[in-house]
Amino acid sequence: MSQPRNRWIVQIVLAVAILAFVGVSVIPIIGAFNNTPPSNQNTASTRGTLTSADQKSKLEDEVRGYELVLQREPENQTALKGLLQARLQLLSQKEKSEVKPADIQVVIEPLEKLAKLNPEQSEYSVLLAQAKQQIGDREGAAQAYRSILSTKPGDLKALQGMVDLLISQQRPEAAIGLLQETLSKAAQANKIQPGSVDIVAVQVLLGSVHASQKRYDQASSVYDQAIKKDPKDFRPVMAKAMLLKQQGKDADAKLLFDSAAALAPAQYKDVIKKAATASPLPNPAASPTPSPESTPK
């Protein structure tokens, strides 16, 4: 499992520490510039690092080169991926306030082709949905998520993205309904394709949606179901610990944090300990946008 590095799109607390462990790794389209220093801070070093202007010029040359290849070979995936990466890097040189819909649109174009050429790789469709959401095309984003879920109803990246979209539209009941439907069909789906739906992960996501609406009893009940489903899985234990902490029940939360740390793989223990000692923040919500390290290979 890989941990998302970026903040959730909506302001959340609970899911940040919980869904990092769900096993979802989504490469967000906009994360390309979220954590990038403004271009005026990029100066040439004494070791010959390119200036911001030089970097931009180099990337623009790369874009033109890939575009020429694609004029001859419209479905050349090496060129499409290179074009996507170069345009994302150009995007990263802008401050967030400077990014315009047209800047996102030029990223959407190669993404649409890559998603069509690689229907089995949901990362491209998820990225496409995120990009469309960023420019305000919520219906286009929803269609991209639905296209994944129609063939892969347990795809966590698409579920997570669709839940985020619904929450951003103030439609928590729709998000809850989607996750409940996924859970109701999970047993049958897993009979057909074993492991296609991570039931515990979906339950943790459902609990976080309830928690975002301050339905703490419902959230706790869902987490308890997940714990009962797999007592050795630390994720719902961690989720319930954070829920209790959010409610100010520190003593009870500490017991569960300790239990989660004992159950968790080594790479998650420090994160759990930090979550246990961090100050609780208000208004937890349900969905994330992880930041990219690279585009899908």
mmCIF file of C-alpha atoms in Angstrom:
data_model
loop_
_atom_site.group_PDB
_atom_site.id
_atom_site.type_symbol
_atom_site.label_atom_id
_atom_site.label_comp_id
_atom_site.label_asym_id
_atom_site.label_seq_id
_atom_site.Cartn_x
_atom_site.Cartn_y
_atom_site.Cartn_z
ATOM 1 C CA MET A 1 0.000 0.000 0.000
ATOM 2 C CA SER A 2 1.312 3.476 -0.762
ATOM 3 C CA GLN A 3 0.391 6.566 1.192
ATOM 4 C CA PRO A 4 -1.072 9.632 -0.512
ATOM 5 C CA ARG A 5 1.065 12.671 0.152
ATOM 6 C CA ASN A 6 -1.291 15.495 -0.543
ATOM 7 C CA ARG A 7 -4.231 17.027 1.264
ATOM 8 C CA TRP A 8 -7.773 15.929 0.628
ATOM 9 C CA ILE A 9 -9.681 18.162 -1.818
ATOM 10 C CA VAL A 10 -12.264 19.012 0.808
ATOM 11 C CA GLN A 11 -11.072 20.061 4.258
ATOM 12 C CA ILE A 12 -10.863 16.859 6.252
ATOM 13 C CA VAL A 13 -9.173 15.423 9.232
ATOM 14 C CA LEU A 14 -10.359 11.912 9.810
ATOM 15 C CA ALA A 15 -9.791 10.517 6.351
ATOM 16 C CA VAL A 16 -6.302 11.968 6.053
ATOM 17 C CA ALA A 17 -4.912 9.520 8.537
ATOM 18 C CA ILE A 18 -7.360 6.717 7.774
ATOM 19 C CA LEU A 19 -7.509 6.472 4.007
ATOM 20 C CA ALA A 20 -3.757 6.744 3.726
ATOM 21 C CA PHE A 21 -3.878 3.135 4.894
ATOM 22 C CA VAL A 22 -6.761 1.945 2.753
ATOM 23 C CA GLY A 23 -4.374 1.004 -0.006
ATOM 24 C CA VAL A 24 -5.440 3.619 -2.521
ATOM 25 C CA SER A 25 -2.816 5.355 -4.591
ATOM 26 C CA VAL A 26 -4.307 7.974 -6.869
ATOM 27 C CA ILE A 27 -2.135 10.363 -8.842
ATOM 28 C CA PRO A 28 -3.848 13.741 -8.724
ATOM 29 C CA ILE A 29 -3.718 15.992 -11.697
ATOM 30 C CA ILE A 30 -3.523 19.202 -9.721
ATOM 31 C CA GLY A 31 -1.049 17.952 -7.163
ATOM 32 C CA ALA A 32 1.568 18.598 -9.801
ATOM 33 C CA PHE A 33 1.801 22.159 -8.576
ATOM 34 C CA ASN A 34 0.360 21.996 -5.051
ATOM 35 C CA ASN A 35 3.710 21.402 -3.397
ATOM 36 C CA THR A 36 5.962 23.033 -5.952
ATOM 37 C CA PRO A 37 7.763 26.242 -4.961
ATOM 38 C CA PRO A 38 6.776 29.307 -6.988
ATOM 39 C CA SER A 39 8.922 29.707 -10.063
ATOM 40 C CA ASN A 40 10.474 32.937 -8.773
ATOM 41 C CA GLN A 41 12.075 30.908 -6.008
ATOM 42 C CA ASN A 42 13.912 28.643 -8.460
ATOM 43 C CA THR A 43 17.359 30.079 -8.975
ATOM 44 C CA ALA A 44 20.382 28.630 -10.674
ATOM 45 C CA SER A 45 22.838 26.947 -8.349
ATOM 46 C CA THR A 46 26.597 27.077 -8.580
ATOM 47 C CA ARG A 47 26.491 23.494 -9.823
ATOM 48 C CA GLY A 48 24.755 24.530 -13.022
ATOM 49 C CA THR A 49 21.077 23.928 -12.228
ATOM 50 C CA LEU A 50 18.844 25.281 -14.963
ATOM 51 C CA THR A 51 17.071 28.551 -14.235
ATOM 52 C CA SER A 52 13.296 28.585 -14.199
ATOM 53 C CA ALA A 53 13.287 30.214 -17.635
ATOM 54 C CA ASP A 54 15.662 27.573 -19.001
ATOM 55 C CA GLN A 55 13.530 24.796 -17.544
ATOM 56 C CA LYS A 56 10.414 26.279 -19.105
ATOM 57 C CA SER A 57 12.114 26.609 -22.486
ATOM 58 C CA LYS A 58 13.355 23.026 -22.330
ATOM 59 C CA LEU A 59 9.907 21.721 -21.427
ATOM 60 C CA GLU A 60 8.270 23.735 -24.183
ATOM 61 C CA ASP A 61 10.732 22.207 -26.665
ATOM 62 C CA GLU A 62 9.782 18.762 -25.365
ATOM 63 C CA VAL A 63 6.089 19.535 -25.792
ATOM 64 C CA ARG A 64 6.637 20.620 -29.404
ATOM 65 C CA GLY A 65 8.650 17.488 -30.078
ATOM 66 C CA TYR A 66 5.989 15.186 -28.703
ATOM 67 C CA GLU A 67 3.290 17.062 -30.580
ATOM 68 C CA LEU A 68 5.173 16.520 -33.856
ATOM 69 C CA VAL A 69 5.423 12.793 -33.162
ATOM 70 C CA LEU A 70 1.695 12.644 -32.369
ATOM 71 C CA GLN A 71 0.824 14.387 -35.628
ATOM 72 C CA ARG A 72 2.341 11.388 -37.398
ATOM 73 C CA GLU A 73 1.352 8.741 -34.817
ATOM 74 C CA PRO A 74 -1.745 9.896 -32.869
ATOM 75 C CA GLU A 75 -1.759 6.792 -30.673
ATOM 76 C CA ASN A 76 1.950 6.669 -29.850
ATOM 77 C CA GLN A 77 1.739 6.061 -26.106
ATOM 78 C CA THR A 78 5.353 6.945 -25.387
ATOM 79 C CA ALA A 79 4.747 10.365 -26.929
ATOM 80 C CA LEU A 80 1.404 10.757 -25.162
ATOM 81 C CA LYS A 81 2.960 9.987 -21.785
ATOM 82 C CA GLY A 82 5.896 12.284 -22.482
ATOM 83 C CA LEU A 83 3.549 15.076 -23.545
ATOM 84 C CA LEU A 84 1.464 14.601 -20.404
ATOM 85 C CA GLN A 85 4.501 14.705 -18.142
ATOM 86 C CA ALA A 86 5.990 17.749 -19.844
ATOM 87 C CA ARG A 87 2.716 19.664 -19.645
ATOM 88 C CA LEU A 88 2.340 18.723 -15.986
ATOM 89 C CA GLN A 89 5.836 19.984 -15.287
ATOM 90 C CA LEU A 90 5.039 23.252 -17.040
ATOM 91 C CA LEU A 91 1.943 23.451 -14.881
ATOM 92 C CA SER A 92 4.055 22.915 -11.783
ATOM 93 C CA GLN A 93 6.037 26.074 -12.528
ATOM 94 C CA LYS A 94 2.938 28.188 -12.012
ATOM 95 C CA GLU A 95 1.584 29.278 -8.702
ATOM 96 C CA LYS A 96 -1.799 27.796 -7.927
ATOM 97 C CA SER A 97 -3.554 31.143 -8.303
ATOM 98 C CA GLU A 98 -2.120 31.499 -11.819
ATOM 99 C CA VAL A 99 -3.492 28.223 -13.162
ATOM 100 C CA LYS A 100 -6.367 28.724 -15.597
ATOM 101 C CA PRO A 101 -8.847 26.185 -17.041
ATOM 102 C CA ALA A 102 -6.982 26.335 -20.355
ATOM 103 C CA ASP A 103 -3.845 25.115 -18.578
ATOM 104 C CA ILE A 104 -5.738 22.087 -17.322
ATOM 105 C CA GLN A 105 -7.402 21.501 -20.690
ATOM 106 C CA VAL A 106 -4.069 20.820 -22.418
ATOM 107 C CA VAL A 107 -3.467 18.084 -19.831
ATOM 108 C CA ILE A 108 -6.926 16.624 -20.407
ATOM 109 C CA GLU A 109 -6.269 16.035 -24.099
ATOM 110 C CA PRO A 110 -3.505 13.400 -23.756
ATOM 111 C CA LEU A 111 -5.258 11.946 -20.718
ATOM 112 C CA GLU A 112 -8.404 11.258 -22.726
ATOM 113 C CA LYS A 113 -6.373 9.338 -25.305
ATOM 114 C CA LEU A 114 -4.403 7.410 -22.686
ATOM 115 C CA ALA A 115 -7.586 6.498 -20.818
ATOM 116 C CA LYS A 116 -9.143 5.230 -24.039
ATOM 117 C CA LEU A 117 -6.040 3.263 -25.008
ATOM 118 C CA ASN A 118 -5.607 1.773 -21.534
ATOM 119 C CA PRO A 119 -9.090 0.970 -20.202
ATOM 120 C CA GLU A 120 -7.598 -1.596 -17.822
ATOM 121 C CA GLN A 121 -5.503 1.098 -16.089
ATOM 122 C CA SER A 122 -8.001 3.103 -14.075
ATOM 123 C CA GLU A 123 -5.357 5.635 -13.030
ATOM 124 C CA TYR A 124 -5.731 7.471 -16.337
ATOM 125 C CA SER A 125 -9.493 7.724 -16.007
ATOM 126 C CA VAL A 126 -9.183 8.858 -12.405
ATOM 127 C CA LEU A 127 -6.706 11.549 -13.432
ATOM 128 C CA LEU A 128 -9.058 12.558 -16.226
ATOM 129 C CA ALA A 129 -11.954 12.818 -13.785
ATOM 130 C CA GLN A 130 -9.887 14.934 -11.399
ATOM 131 C CA ALA A 131 -8.832 17.260 -14.198
ATOM 132 C CA LYS A 132 -12.412 17.691 -15.378
ATOM 133 C CA GLN A 133 -13.541 18.371 -11.842
ATOM 134 C CA GLN A 134 -10.821 21.001 -11.525
ATOM 135 C CA ILE A 135 -12.164 22.950 -14.506
ATOM 136 C CA GLY A 136 -15.723 22.682 -13.227
ATOM 137 C CA ASP A 137 -16.897 19.857 -15.478
ATOM 138 C CA ARG A 138 -18.492 17.843 -12.698
ATOM 139 C CA GLU A 139 -20.653 15.782 -15.022
ATOM 140 C CA GLY A 140 -17.627 14.873 -17.100
ATOM 141 C CA ALA A 141 -15.803 13.874 -13.925
ATOM 142 C CA ALA A 142 -18.747 11.758 -12.782
ATOM 143 C CA GLN A 143 -18.925 10.022 -16.158
ATOM 144 C CA ALA A 144 -15.230 9.159 -15.956
ATOM 145 C CA TYR A 145 -15.661 7.637 -12.503
ATOM 146 C CA ARG A 146 -18.807 5.766 -13.553
ATOM 147 C CA SER A 147 -17.017 4.316 -16.575
ATOM 148 C CA ILE A 148 -14.522 2.683 -14.216
ATOM 149 C CA LEU A 149 -17.098 1.534 -11.680
ATOM 150 C CA SER A 150 -19.316 0.005 -14.355
ATOM 151 C CA THR A 151 -16.664 -2.648 -15.010
ATOM 152 C CA LYS A 152 -14.717 -2.489 -11.734
ATOM 153 C CA PRO A 153 -17.246 -1.701 -8.990
ATOM 154 C CA GLY A 154 -14.644 -2.246 -6.294
ATOM 155 C CA ASP A 155 -12.003 0.055 -7.752
ATOM 156 C CA LEU A 156 -10.967 2.057 -4.703
ATOM 157 C CA LYS A 157 -9.448 4.913 -6.664
ATOM 158 C CA ALA A 158 -12.688 5.476 -8.554
ATOM 159 C CA LEU A 159 -14.833 4.997 -5.450
ATOM 160 C CA GLN A 160 -12.710 7.437 -3.521
ATOM 161 C CA GLY A 161 -12.834 9.977 -6.323
ATOM 162 C CA MET A 162 -16.592 9.647 -6.804
ATOM 163 C CA VAL A 163 -17.184 10.026 -3.069
ATOM 164 C CA ASP A 164 -15.046 13.165 -3.076
ATOM 165 C CA LEU A 165 -17.020 14.563 -5.994
ATOM 166 C CA LEU A 166 -20.352 13.889 -4.285
ATOM 167 C CA ILE A 167 -19.164 15.400 -1.005
ATOM 168 C CA SER A 168 -17.954 18.506 -2.843
ATOM 169 C CA GLN A 169 -21.484 18.786 -4.275
ATOM 170 C CA GLN A 170 -22.987 18.553 -0.781
ATOM 171 C CA ARG A 171 -24.456 15.131 -1.575
ATOM 172 C CA PRO A 172 -23.359 12.938 1.319
ATOM 173 C CA GLU A 173 -26.423 10.685 1.034
ATOM 174 C CA ALA A 174 -25.492 9.839 -2.541
ATOM 175 C CA ALA A 175 -21.946 9.033 -1.414
ATOM 176 C CA ILE A 176 -23.271 6.807 1.359
ATOM 177 C CA GLY A 177 -25.655 5.095 -1.061
ATOM 178 C CA LEU A 178 -22.841 4.382 -3.513
ATOM 179 C CA LEU A 179 -20.680 2.791 -0.816
ATOM 180 C CA GLN A 180 -23.561 0.797 0.668
ATOM 181 C CA GLU A 181 -24.452 -0.546 -2.759
ATOM 182 C CA THR A 182 -20.812 -1.511 -3.307
ATOM 183 C CA LEU A 183 -20.795 -3.386 -0.010
ATOM 184 C CA SER A 184 -24.101 -5.123 -0.741
ATOM 185 C CA LYS A 185 -22.675 -6.523 -3.976
ATOM 186 C CA ALA A 186 -19.173 -7.205 -2.668
ATOM 187 C CA ALA A 187 -19.647 -10.857 -1.725
ATOM 188 C CA GLN A 188 -20.953 -11.753 -5.178
ATOM 189 C CA ALA A 189 -18.250 -9.695 -6.886
ATOM 190 C CA ASN A 190 -15.560 -11.433 -4.870
ATOM 191 C CA LYS A 191 -16.970 -14.831 -5.798
ATOM 192 C CA ILE A 192 -16.658 -13.960 -9.460
ATOM 193 C CA GLN A 193 -13.265 -12.275 -9.051
ATOM 194 C CA PRO A 194 -11.647 -12.939 -5.674
ATOM 195 C CA GLY A 195 -10.307 -9.820 -4.020
ATOM 196 C CA SER A 196 -11.921 -7.415 -6.465
ATOM 197 C CA VAL A 197 -13.621 -5.522 -3.613
ATOM 198 C CA ASP A 198 -11.638 -4.673 -0.483
ATOM 199 C CA ILE A 199 -14.600 -4.772 1.872
ATOM 200 C CA VAL A 200 -12.767 -3.372 4.886
ATOM 201 C CA ALA A 201 -11.415 -0.459 2.856
ATOM 202 C CA VAL A 202 -14.903 0.398 1.576
ATOM 203 C CA GLN A 203 -16.284 0.181 5.123
ATOM 204 C CA VAL A 204 -13.582 2.567 6.363
ATOM 205 C CA LEU A 205 -14.462 5.008 3.591
ATOM 206 C CA LEU A 206 -18.172 4.710 4.437
ATOM 207 C CA GLY A 207 -17.450 5.375 8.103
ATOM 208 C CA SER A 208 -15.467 8.464 7.206
ATOM 209 C CA VAL A 209 -18.414 9.827 5.205
ATOM 210 C CA HIS A 210 -20.670 9.371 8.236
ATOM 211 C CA ALA A 211 -18.035 11.042 10.399
ATOM 212 C CA SER A 212 -17.854 13.980 8.000
ATOM 213 C CA GLN A 213 -21.557 14.533 8.662
ATOM 214 C CA LYS A 214 -20.984 14.188 12.430
ATOM 215 C CA ARG A 215 -22.991 10.983 12.505
ATOM 216 C CA TYR A 216 -20.602 9.530 15.016
ATOM 217 C CA ASP A 217 -22.781 6.589 16.077
ATOM 218 C CA GLN A 218 -23.187 5.422 12.491
ATOM 219 C CA ALA A 219 -19.486 5.863 11.811
ATOM 220 C CA SER A 220 -18.568 3.914 14.921
ATOM 221 C CA SER A 221 -20.973 1.116 13.964
ATOM 222 C CA VAL A 222 -19.450 0.800 10.494
ATOM 223 C CA TYR A 223 -15.938 0.699 11.945
ATOM 224 C CA ASP A 224 -17.030 -1.984 14.409
ATOM 225 C CA GLN A 225 -18.382 -4.058 11.517
ATOM 226 C CA ALA A 226 -15.054 -3.702 9.730
ATOM 227 C CA ILE A 227 -13.120 -4.700 12.854
ATOM 228 C CA LYS A 228 -15.340 -7.752 13.226
ATOM 229 C CA LYS A 229 -14.822 -8.561 9.550
ATOM 230 C CA ASP A 230 -11.041 -8.695 9.998
ATOM 231 C CA PRO A 231 -9.793 -8.303 13.592
ATOM 232 C CA LYS A 232 -6.179 -8.272 12.386
ATOM 233 C CA ASP A 233 -6.657 -5.331 10.035
ATOM 234 C CA PHE A 234 -5.390 -2.135 11.663
ATOM 235 C CA ARG A 235 -7.237 0.250 9.345
ATOM 236 C CA PRO A 236 -10.702 0.254 10.982
ATOM 237 C CA VAL A 237 -9.069 0.258 14.414
ATOM 238 C CA MET A 238 -7.135 3.355 13.424
ATOM 239 C CA ALA A 239 -10.295 4.897 11.987
ATOM 240 C CA LYS A 240 -12.270 4.365 15.168
ATOM 241 C CA ALA A 241 -9.397 5.681 17.282
ATOM 242 C CA MET A 242 -9.414 8.923 15.308
ATOM 243 C CA LEU A 243 -13.175 9.142 15.545
ATOM 244 C CA LEU A 244 -12.986 8.856 19.351
ATOM 245 C CA LYS A 245 -10.194 11.406 19.475
ATOM 246 C CA GLN A 246 -12.290 13.763 17.381
ATOM 247 C CA GLN A 247 -15.058 13.430 19.984
ATOM 248 C CA GLY A 248 -12.673 14.201 22.832
ATOM 249 C CA LYS A 249 -12.643 10.625 24.148
ATOM 250 C CA ASP A 250 -8.881 10.586 24.482
ATOM 251 C CA ALA A 251 -8.527 7.681 26.907
ATOM 252 C CA ASP A 252 -10.601 5.323 24.766
ATOM 253 C CA ALA A 253 -8.862 6.583 21.644
ATOM 254 C CA LYS A 254 -5.424 5.870 23.107
ATOM 255 C CA LEU A 255 -6.302 2.220 23.655
ATOM 256 C CA LEU A 256 -7.292 1.853 20.022
ATOM 257 C CA PHE A 257 -4.263 3.777 18.748
ATOM 258 C CA ASP A 258 -2.064 1.378 20.694
ATOM 259 C CA SER A 259 -3.963 -1.574 19.252
ATOM 260 C CA ALA A 260 -3.702 -0.183 15.706
ATOM 261 C CA ALA A 261 0.040 0.359 16.115
ATOM 262 C CA ALA A 262 0.456 -3.220 17.302
ATOM 263 C CA LEU A 263 -1.462 -4.565 14.287
ATOM 264 C CA ALA A 264 0.018 -2.279 11.633
ATOM 265 C CA PRO A 265 2.994 -3.076 9.395
ATOM 266 C CA ALA A 266 6.203 -1.358 10.479
ATOM 267 C CA GLN A 267 5.984 1.418 7.873
ATOM 268 C CA TYR A 268 2.742 2.732 9.397
ATOM 269 C CA LYS A 269 3.581 2.649 13.087
ATOM 270 C CA ASP A 270 5.187 6.110 13.235
ATOM 271 C CA VAL A 271 2.259 7.675 11.390
ATOM 272 C CA ILE A 272 -0.175 6.115 13.854
ATOM 273 C CA LYS A 273 1.847 7.416 16.797
ATOM 274 C CA LYS A 274 1.839 10.927 15.328
ATOM 275 C CA ALA A 275 -1.915 10.755 14.773
ATOM 276 C CA ALA A 276 -2.380 9.664 18.385
ATOM 277 C CA THR A 277 -0.541 12.722 19.724
ATOM 278 C CA ALA A 278 -1.761 15.305 17.201
ATOM 279 C CA SER A 279 -4.336 17.880 18.229
ATOM 280 C CA PRO A 280 -7.791 17.048 16.851
ATOM 281 C CA LEU A 281 -9.170 19.399 14.206
ATOM 282 C CA PRO A 282 -12.812 20.166 13.401
ATOM 283 C CA ASN A 283 -14.938 19.148 10.462
ATOM 284 C CA PRO A 284 -13.676 15.775 9.292
ATOM 285 C CA ALA A 285 -14.816 14.765 5.817
ATOM 286 C CA ALA A 286 -14.548 11.890 3.501
ATOM 287 C CA SER A 287 -12.382 12.132 0.490
ATOM 288 C CA PRO A 288 -8.872 12.771 -0.785
ATOM 289 C CA THR A 289 -6.701 14.073 -3.695
ATOM 290 C CA PRO A 290 -3.273 12.573 -3.413
ATOM 291 C CA SER A 291 -0.300 14.279 -4.992
ATOM 292 C CA PRO A 292 1.550 12.855 -7.889
ATOM 293 C CA GLU A 293 5.006 11.476 -7.998
ATOM 294 C CA SER A 294 4.687 10.666 -11.698
ATOM 295 C CA THR A 295 2.148 9.763 -14.298
ATOM 296 C CA PRO A 296 1.207 6.104 -14.743
ATOM 297 C CA LYS A 297 3.871 4.084 -16.460
#
